Amino acid sequence: MEVEKKCISPSCGLTYSVYNDIYRCSCGYLLDIEYSKYPDKSLIDTFYNRRNPGGNIFNESGVWRFRELINFVNIDTEDLDECSKYFVSLDGSEGRLSRPYKMSKVADYAKMPADNLFLQPEGYNPSGSFKDNGMAAAVTHAKLLSIKKLICASTGNTSASAAMYASNEGLTCEVYIPRGEIAPGKLGQAFQFGAQVLQVDGNFDDALAKSLNIAKIEGGYTVNSVNPFRLEGQKTIIFRILEHLNWNPPDWIVYPGGALGNISSCGKALMDLYKWGWIKKIPRVLVVNAEGANTFYELVNGLFENTKLLWNNGKPDIELIERYYENQEKEKRYPKTHATAIQIGKPANIIKALRTIEFTNGIVEQVADEDMMDGMSVVGINGFDCEMASGSVPSGIMKSRQKGLIKKDDIVVGVLTGRQKDPSMIIKYHSDNSNKFAIPPKDS
Ligand SMILES: *Cc1c(COP(=O)(O)O)cnc(C)c1O
Ligand SMILES: [Zn+2]
């Protein structure tokens, strides 16, 4: 087999066929997609040339433009007829507009030289978040299996993306959301794209548990980030960053941390490229949690039981994580932040994310809600749009600069994960003169 699924635990390493929707190994760990053939570095020119798409939507797509690097359907990717038979794309729009941009006002705020800081607005995807990169890939896999129903739990953007691709492909879609805890714009999208919304009394962690259970009992293809094909699609976020920097890796890549799928995908992309000999230097990853949903921050930094949670060659201290979750329940410390996209207490990809931290010598920071609002707002006055969870990126960079972890001369790329879908937040922010970037309205 040229491509298979493989358990991420090095001491297990069981493999599975890609022609089923098993996403968890019998040993309990999640799976990776493994390619036995190493893609040739000369593809860099091919990718660049496809930016003149010549009427081909798979060249236009910022996901499928890199199709040789995520060829889990195992086809001849030059053959257009074959591509259109297999690949799912919203007419080439996923990942098409997102690449790194310089934003001088964000740089000022983050105490970075303007030329050293880049931000990549993944909100400029068709459904308004980075999730479309992964969804195009996951729904491609669903199509390979002739699946008719998608299912997911969501803090809002996964359901918007899943519903959009499902309706475009003529599939049904069920989305489990924590009642009252998702931005109105995101909930509206799920309805508008014709999904069946199922409201769960509880938080995202409860909604995920429920949707995974229903998928098991009633069937349905899970498109949450436990799905390794989704993470393959999200690798293209890294490919676009690197392409923009002429494949010279930056010093840092910065993401918000929610279920930690994105950070896991980032690690997988860097591990693949390193293994294939495409990059020599490995950027350090900075993951930013909300203070009110900081499981990863606390565990990685040893704030629980004075023990740092480590990848530990694939043998992390699972019991430490379990005790942390038990303690969360006992103390009724449920995730609480206005950045609902990252209001997650039990990050489903925590083990894969530990591997990313280990491989990239990464760090985990946390920021307050007020800081995320400032971060979101300073992106806005640069003429770009992002939501509060994405605002954790500028504020996390600022905080790490202050602590001296990020150096002034470092090249930093931050991922702005999604577009604003709750305008009431930004109106409220600007109505209060005491906010750092507020421009309050005047009566005229
Ligand atoms: C989903 C999402 C996140 C969190 O990503 P994870 O992969 O769950 O860590 C952050 N920001 C936005 C806007 C999102 O939609
Ligand atoms: Zn295993």
Coordinates of C-alpha atoms and ligand atoms in Angstrom, one line a residue:
M1 CA 0.0 0.0 0.0
E2 CA 1.3 3.5 -0.9
V3 CA -0.9 5.1 1.7
E4 CA -2.4 3.8 5.0
K5 CA -3.5 4.9 8.4
K6 CA -1.0 4.3 11.2
C7 CA -1.3 4.5 15.0
I8 CA 0.6 7.4 16.3
S9 CA 1.9 5.4 19.2
P10 CA 5.5 4.2 18.2
S11 CA 5.2 1.2 20.5
C12 CA 2.0 0.1 18.7
G13 CA 2.3 1.3 15.1
L14 CA -0.7 -0.8 13.9
T15 CA -1.8 0.1 10.4
Y16 CA -5.3 0.4 8.9
S17 CA -6.6 0.6 5.3
V18 CA -7.7 4.1 4.2
Y19 CA -10.8 2.5 2.8
N20 CA -12.8 2.7 6.0
D21 CA -13.6 5.4 8.5
I22 CA -11.8 4.0 11.5
Y23 CA -10.0 7.0 13.1
R24 CA -8.9 5.4 16.4
C25 CA -6.5 2.5 16.9
S26 CA -7.6 -0.5 18.9
C27 CA -5.0 0.6 21.5
G28 CA -6.9 3.9 22.0
Y29 CA -4.6 6.3 20.2
L30 CA -5.5 8.3 17.1
L31 CA -4.2 7.6 13.6
D32 CA -2.0 9.4 11.1
I33 CA -2.0 9.2 7.3
E34 CA 1.3 7.6 6.2
Y35 CA 2.6 7.8 2.6
S36 CA 5.3 5.4 1.6
K37 CA 6.5 7.4 -1.4
Y38 CA 8.3 10.6 -0.6
P39 CA 7.2 13.5 -3.0
D40 CA 10.0 15.1 -5.0
K41 CA 11.0 18.6 -4.1
S42 CA 10.8 19.7 -7.7
L43 CA 7.0 19.9 -7.1
I44 CA 7.7 23.3 -5.6
D45 CA 7.8 24.7 -9.1
T46 CA 4.6 22.8 -10.0
F47 CA 2.8 24.3 -7.0
Y48 CA 4.0 27.8 -8.0
N49 CA 2.9 27.4 -11.6
R50 CA -0.5 26.3 -10.6
R51 CA -1.1 29.7 -9.1
N52 CA -2.0 30.6 -12.7
P53 CA -4.8 28.0 -12.6
G54 CA -5.6 27.9 -16.3
G55 CA -9.2 27.2 -15.6
N56 CA -8.6 24.2 -13.4
I57 CA -10.4 24.5 -10.0
F58 CA -8.0 22.1 -8.4
N59 CA -5.1 24.4 -9.2
E60 CA -7.1 27.4 -7.9
S61 CA -7.9 25.6 -4.6
G62 CA -5.2 26.4 -1.9
V63 CA -5.7 22.8 -0.7
W64 CA -5.7 20.8 -4.0
R65 CA -2.9 22.9 -5.5
F66 CA -0.7 20.8 -3.1
R67 CA -2.5 17.5 -4.0
E68 CA 0.7 15.5 -4.4
L69 CA 1.5 16.1 -0.7
I70 CA -1.9 14.8 0.5
N71 CA -2.6 12.2 -2.1
F72 CA -4.5 9.8 0.2
V73 CA -6.9 8.8 -2.6
N74 CA -3.9 7.5 -4.4
I75 CA -4.6 8.8 -7.9
D76 CA -2.6 10.3 -10.8
T77 CA -3.1 13.9 -9.7
E78 CA -2.1 15.3 -13.1
D79 CA -5.2 13.7 -14.7
L80 CA -7.9 16.3 -14.4
D81 CA -10.8 13.9 -15.0
E82 CA -9.5 11.7 -12.3
C83 CA -9.1 14.7 -10.0
S84 CA -12.7 15.8 -10.5
K85 CA -14.0 12.3 -9.9
Y86 CA -12.3 12.2 -6.5
F87 CA -11.6 15.6 -5.0
V88 CA -14.2 17.6 -3.3
S89 CA -13.9 21.4 -3.7
L90 CA -16.1 24.4 -3.5
D91 CA -15.1 25.5 -6.9
G92 CA -11.5 25.9 -5.9
S93 CA -12.3 28.5 -3.2
E94 CA -10.9 26.7 -0.1
G95 CA -7.5 28.1 0.8
R96 CA -7.4 30.3 -2.2
L97 CA -7.1 33.7 -0.6
S98 CA -5.3 32.8 2.6
R99 CA -1.5 33.4 2.7
P100 CA 0.8 35.4 5.0
Y101 CA 0.3 39.2 5.1
K102 CA 2.2 41.8 6.9
M103 CA 0.2 43.9 9.3
S104 CA 2.1 46.9 10.7
K105 CA -0.3 47.9 13.4
V106 CA -0.4 44.3 14.7
A107 CA 3.4 44.3 14.6
D108 CA 3.5 47.5 16.7
Y109 CA 1.0 46.0 19.2
A110 CA 3.0 42.8 19.4
K111 CA 6.3 44.7 19.8
M112 CA 7.7 43.1 16.6
P113 CA 9.4 44.8 13.6
A114 CA 6.8 45.2 10.9
D115 CA 8.8 43.1 8.4
N116 CA 9.2 40.1 10.7
L117 CA 5.5 39.4 11.5
F118 CA 3.1 37.8 9.1
L119 CA -0.5 36.8 9.7
Q120 CA -2.5 34.4 7.6
P121 CA -6.3 35.2 7.5
E122 CA -7.9 31.7 7.2
G123 CA -11.2 33.5 7.7
Y124 CA -11.1 34.2 4.0
N125 CA -12.3 30.7 3.2
P126 CA -15.7 30.0 1.7
S127 CA -17.4 29.3 5.0
G128 CA -15.2 31.7 6.9
S129 CA -12.7 29.6 8.8
F130 CA -9.6 27.4 8.4
K131 CA -12.0 24.4 8.8
D132 CA -12.6 24.4 5.0
N133 CA -9.0 23.3 4.4
G134 CA -9.7 20.2 6.4
M135 CA -13.3 19.7 5.4
A136 CA -12.5 19.6 1.6
A137 CA -10.1 16.7 2.4
A138 CA -12.4 14.9 4.9
V139 CA -15.4 15.0 2.5
T140 CA -13.2 13.8 -0.3
H141 CA -12.5 10.7 1.9
A142 CA -16.2 10.4 2.7
K143 CA -16.9 10.4 -1.0
L144 CA -14.3 7.7 -1.6
L145 CA -16.3 5.6 0.9
S146 CA -19.6 6.5 -0.8
I147 CA -20.9 7.9 2.4
K148 CA -24.2 9.8 2.5
K149 CA -24.2 11.4 5.9
L150 CA -21.8 13.7 7.7
I151 CA -21.9 14.2 11.4
C152 CA -20.0 16.5 13.8
A153 CA -19.9 18.4 17.0
S154 CA -19.0 22.0 16.8
T155 CA -18.2 25.3 18.5
G156 CA -19.7 26.7 15.2
N157 CA -17.1 26.7 12.5
T158 CA -16.8 23.0 11.9
S159 CA -20.6 22.8 11.5
A160 CA -20.7 25.7 9.1
S161 CA -18.0 24.1 7.0
A162 CA -19.4 20.6 7.1
A163 CA -22.9 21.9 6.3
M164 CA -21.6 23.9 3.3
Y165 CA -19.7 21.0 1.8
A166 CA -22.5 18.5 2.5
S167 CA -25.1 20.6 0.7
N168 CA -22.7 21.2 -2.2
E169 CA -22.1 17.4 -2.5
G170 CA -25.7 16.4 -1.9
L171 CA -25.1 14.8 1.5
T172 CA -27.0 15.1 4.7
C173 CA -25.4 16.6 7.7
E174 CA -26.1 16.4 11.4
V175 CA -24.4 18.9 13.7
Y176 CA -24.3 18.7 17.5
I177 CA -23.8 22.1 19.2
P178 CA -23.7 23.2 22.8
R179 CA -26.9 25.1 23.2
G180 CA -26.4 28.9 23.5
E181 CA -22.6 28.7 23.3
I182 CA -21.9 29.3 19.6
A183 CA -21.8 32.6 17.7
P184 CA -25.1 33.5 16.0
G185 CA -23.4 33.8 12.6
K186 CA -22.1 30.3 12.8
L187 CA -25.4 28.8 13.9
G188 CA -27.1 30.7 11.1
Q189 CA -24.8 29.1 8.6
A190 CA -25.6 25.5 9.8
F191 CA -29.3 26.3 9.2
Q192 CA -28.7 28.1 5.9
F193 CA -26.7 25.3 4.4
G194 CA -29.5 22.9 5.3
A195 CA -28.0 20.9 8.2
Q196 CA -29.9 19.2 10.9
V197 CA -29.0 21.1 14.1
L198 CA -29.0 19.1 17.3
Q199 CA -28.7 21.2 20.5
V200 CA -26.9 19.6 23.4
D201 CA -27.4 20.8 27.0
G202 CA -23.8 21.0 28.0
N203 CA -20.5 22.3 26.6
F204 CA -18.6 21.3 23.4
D205 CA -16.9 18.4 25.1
D206 CA -20.4 16.9 25.9
A207 CA -21.5 17.6 22.3
L208 CA -18.5 15.8 20.9
A209 CA -19.0 12.8 23.1
K210 CA -22.6 12.6 22.0
S211 CA -21.9 13.0 18.3
L212 CA -19.2 10.3 18.3
N213 CA -21.6 8.0 20.2
I214 CA -24.4 8.6 17.7
A215 CA -22.1 8.1 14.8
K216 CA -21.2 4.7 16.2
I217 CA -24.8 3.6 16.8
E218 CA -26.6 5.1 13.9
G219 CA -23.8 5.6 11.4
G220 CA -22.5 8.7 9.8
Y221 CA -19.1 10.0 8.9
T222 CA -17.4 12.0 11.6
V223 CA -15.7 15.2 10.3
N224 CA -14.3 16.4 13.7
S225 CA -10.6 16.8 14.0
V226 CA -10.2 13.3 15.3
N227 CA -10.5 12.5 11.6
P228 CA -7.0 12.2 10.2
F229 CA -8.0 13.2 6.7
R230 CA -9.2 16.5 7.9
L231 CA -5.8 17.1 9.4
E232 CA -4.2 16.2 6.1
G233 CA -6.2 19.0 4.4
Q234 CA -5.2 21.5 7.2
K235 CA -1.5 20.8 6.4
T236 CA -1.9 23.0 3.4
I237 CA -2.1 26.0 5.8
I238 CA 1.6 25.3 6.5
F239 CA 2.4 24.7 2.8
R240 CA 1.0 28.1 1.9
I241 CA 3.0 29.7 4.7
L242 CA 6.2 28.1 3.5
E243 CA 5.5 28.8 -0.2
H244 CA 5.2 32.5 0.6
L245 CA 8.5 32.4 2.4
N246 CA 10.2 30.5 -0.5
W247 CA 10.2 27.4 1.6
N248 CA 12.5 29.0 4.2
P249 CA 10.8 28.0 7.5
P250 CA 10.0 30.9 9.9
D251 CA 11.2 30.9 13.5
W252 CA 7.7 30.6 14.9
I253 CA 4.3 29.5 13.8
V254 CA 1.4 30.6 16.1
Y255 CA -2.1 29.1 16.5
P256 CA -5.0 29.3 18.9
G257 CA -5.5 26.0 20.8
G258 CA -9.0 24.6 21.0
A259 CA -9.4 20.8 20.3
L260 CA -5.8 21.1 19.2
G261 CA -6.4 19.6 15.7
N262 CA -4.9 22.5 13.9
I263 CA -1.7 22.3 15.9
S264 CA -1.5 18.6 15.4
S265 CA -1.9 19.1 11.7
C266 CA 0.8 21.7 11.7
G267 CA 3.1 19.2 13.5
K268 CA 2.3 16.5 10.9
A269 CA 3.0 18.9 8.0
L270 CA 6.4 19.8 9.5
M271 CA 7.3 16.2 10.3
D272 CA 6.4 15.1 6.8
L273 CA 8.4 17.9 5.1
Y274 CA 11.4 17.2 7.4
K275 CA 11.2 13.4 6.7
W276 CA 11.0 14.1 2.9
G277 CA 14.0 16.4 3.1
W278 CA 12.1 19.5 2.0
I279 CA 13.0 21.5 5.1
K280 CA 16.1 21.4 7.4
K281 CA 15.0 23.9 10.0
I282 CA 11.9 23.2 12.2
P283 CA 9.9 26.3 13.3
R284 CA 8.9 26.5 16.9
V285 CA 5.2 26.3 17.5
L286 CA 3.4 28.6 19.9
V287 CA 0.0 27.5 21.0
V288 CA -2.3 30.1 22.7
N289 CA -5.1 29.0 25.0
A290 CA -7.8 31.2 26.5
E291 CA -7.2 31.6 30.2
G292 CA -10.7 30.2 30.8
A293 CA -10.1 27.1 28.7
N294 CA -6.4 26.3 29.4
T295 CA -6.1 22.6 29.8
F296 CA -3.2 22.3 27.4
Y297 CA -1.4 25.3 29.0
E298 CA -1.7 23.9 32.5
L299 CA -0.7 20.3 31.7
V300 CA 2.3 21.2 29.4
N301 CA 3.6 23.8 31.8
G302 CA 3.3 21.5 34.9
L303 CA 0.7 23.6 36.7
F304 CA -1.2 20.4 37.6
E305 CA 0.3 18.1 40.2
N306 CA 3.6 19.9 39.5
T307 CA 4.2 17.5 36.6
K308 CA 4.9 18.6 33.0
L309 CA 2.9 16.5 30.5
L310 CA 5.4 15.4 27.8
W311 CA 5.1 13.3 24.6
N312 CA 7.7 11.1 26.2
N313 CA 8.6 9.1 23.0
G314 CA 4.9 8.3 22.5
K315 CA 4.3 7.2 26.1
P316 CA 2.7 10.3 27.6
D317 CA 1.3 10.1 31.2
I318 CA -2.3 9.4 30.2
E319 CA -3.3 9.0 33.8
L320 CA -2.2 12.5 34.5
I321 CA -4.6 13.8 31.8
E322 CA -7.4 11.6 33.3
R323 CA -6.8 12.9 36.8
Y324 CA -6.9 16.5 35.4
Y325 CA -10.3 15.8 33.8
E326 CA -11.6 14.2 37.0
N327 CA -10.4 17.3 38.9
Q328 CA -12.2 19.6 36.4
E329 CA -15.4 17.7 37.0
K330 CA -15.0 17.6 40.8
E331 CA -14.3 21.4 41.0
K332 CA -16.9 22.1 38.3
R333 CA -14.2 24.0 36.4
Y334 CA -15.9 24.1 33.0
P335 CA -14.3 25.9 30.1
K336 CA -15.4 29.5 30.1
T337 CA -14.4 32.2 27.6
H338 CA -16.2 34.6 25.2
A339 CA -13.9 33.1 22.5
T340 CA -16.3 30.2 22.0
A341 CA -14.3 28.6 19.2
I342 CA -11.7 27.6 21.7
Q343 CA -14.0 27.1 24.7
I344 CA -12.9 23.4 25.1
G345 CA -11.9 21.6 28.3
K346 CA -11.0 18.2 26.9
P347 CA -9.0 18.7 23.7
A348 CA -9.5 15.6 21.6
N349 CA -6.1 15.8 19.9
I350 CA -4.1 16.4 23.0
I351 CA -1.7 13.5 22.4
K352 CA -1.0 14.5 18.8
A353 CA -0.5 18.1 20.0
L354 CA 2.1 16.9 22.5
R355 CA 4.0 15.3 19.7
T356 CA 3.9 18.7 17.9
I357 CA 5.3 20.5 21.0
E358 CA 8.1 17.9 21.3
F359 CA 9.0 17.9 17.6
T360 CA 9.0 21.7 17.3
N361 CA 10.4 22.6 20.7
G362 CA 7.1 24.4 21.1
I363 CA 5.5 26.4 23.9
V364 CA 2.0 26.9 25.2
E365 CA 0.8 30.4 26.4
Q366 CA -2.5 31.6 27.7
V367 CA -4.2 35.0 27.3
A368 CA -7.2 36.7 28.9
D369 CA -10.4 37.5 27.1
E370 CA -9.6 41.3 27.1
D371 CA -6.3 40.5 25.3
M372 CA -8.0 38.5 22.7
M373 CA -10.4 41.4 22.1
D374 CA -7.5 43.8 21.7
G375 CA -5.8 41.3 19.3
M376 CA -8.9 40.9 17.2
S377 CA -9.4 44.7 17.1
V378 CA -5.9 45.5 16.1
V379 CA -6.2 43.1 13.2
G380 CA -9.3 45.0 12.2
I381 CA -7.6 48.4 12.1
N382 CA -5.1 46.8 9.7
G383 CA -8.0 46.2 7.3
F384 CA -8.3 42.4 8.0
D385 CA -11.1 40.5 9.7
C386 CA -10.9 37.9 12.4
E387 CA -12.9 36.6 15.3
M388 CA -12.1 36.7 19.0
A389 CA -10.4 33.2 19.2
S390 CA -8.0 34.3 16.4
G391 CA -7.3 37.4 18.4
S392 CA -5.4 35.1 20.8
V393 CA -2.6 35.0 18.2
P394 CA -1.5 38.6 18.2
S395 CA -1.9 38.8 21.9
G396 CA 0.0 35.5 22.5
I397 CA 2.8 36.9 20.3
M398 CA 2.8 40.1 22.3
K399 CA 3.0 38.2 25.6
S400 CA 5.8 35.9 24.4
R401 CA 7.8 39.0 23.1
Q402 CA 7.4 40.6 26.5
K403 CA 8.7 37.4 28.2
G404 CA 11.6 37.4 25.8
L405 CA 10.6 33.9 24.4
I406 CA 10.2 35.4 20.9
K407 CA 13.2 37.5 20.0
K408 CA 12.9 40.8 18.1
D409 CA 14.7 39.4 15.0
D410 CA 12.6 36.2 14.8
I411 CA 10.4 35.7 11.9
V412 CA 6.9 34.9 13.2
V413 CA 3.8 33.7 11.3
G414 CA 0.4 33.6 13.0
V415 CA -2.7 31.9 11.8
L416 CA -5.9 33.9 12.1
T417 CA -8.2 31.0 12.2
G418 CA -11.6 32.6 11.4
R419 CA -13.7 35.5 10.3
Q420 CA -15.9 37.6 12.7
K421 CA -19.3 36.0 13.0
D422 CA -20.7 37.9 16.0
P423 CA -20.6 41.6 15.1
S424 CA -22.2 42.5 18.5
M425 CA -18.8 41.8 20.2
I426 CA -16.9 44.3 18.1
I427 CA -19.7 46.9 18.4
K428 CA -19.6 46.5 22.2
Y429 CA -15.8 46.7 22.2
H430 CA -15.8 50.0 20.3
S431 CA -18.5 51.5 22.4
D432 CA -16.3 51.5 25.4
N433 CA -13.6 54.2 25.4
S434 CA -11.4 52.4 27.9
N435 CA -10.6 49.6 25.4
K436 CA -7.2 49.9 23.8
F437 CA -8.2 50.2 20.2
A438 CA -11.7 51.5 20.6
I439 CA -13.1 54.3 18.3
P440 CA -16.5 55.0 20.0
P441 CA -19.3 56.2 17.8
K442 CA -20.4 59.9 18.1
D443 CA -23.8 61.5 17.8
S444 CA -23.9 63.8 14.8
Ligands
LIG1 C1 -11.9 25.5 15.4 C2 -11.3 26.8 15.6 C3 -10.2 27.0 16.5 C4 -9.6 25.8 17.2 O1 -8.9 24.9 16.4 P1 -8.5 23.5 17.0 O2 -8.1 22.8 15.8 O3 -9.8 22.9 17.6 O4 -7.5 23.7 18.0 C5 -9.7 28.2 16.7 N1 -10.2 29.3 16.0 C6 -11.3 29.2 15.2 C7 -11.8 30.4 14.6 C8 -11.9 28.0 15.0 O5 -13.0 27.9 14.2
ZN2 ZN -2.3 1.7 18.4

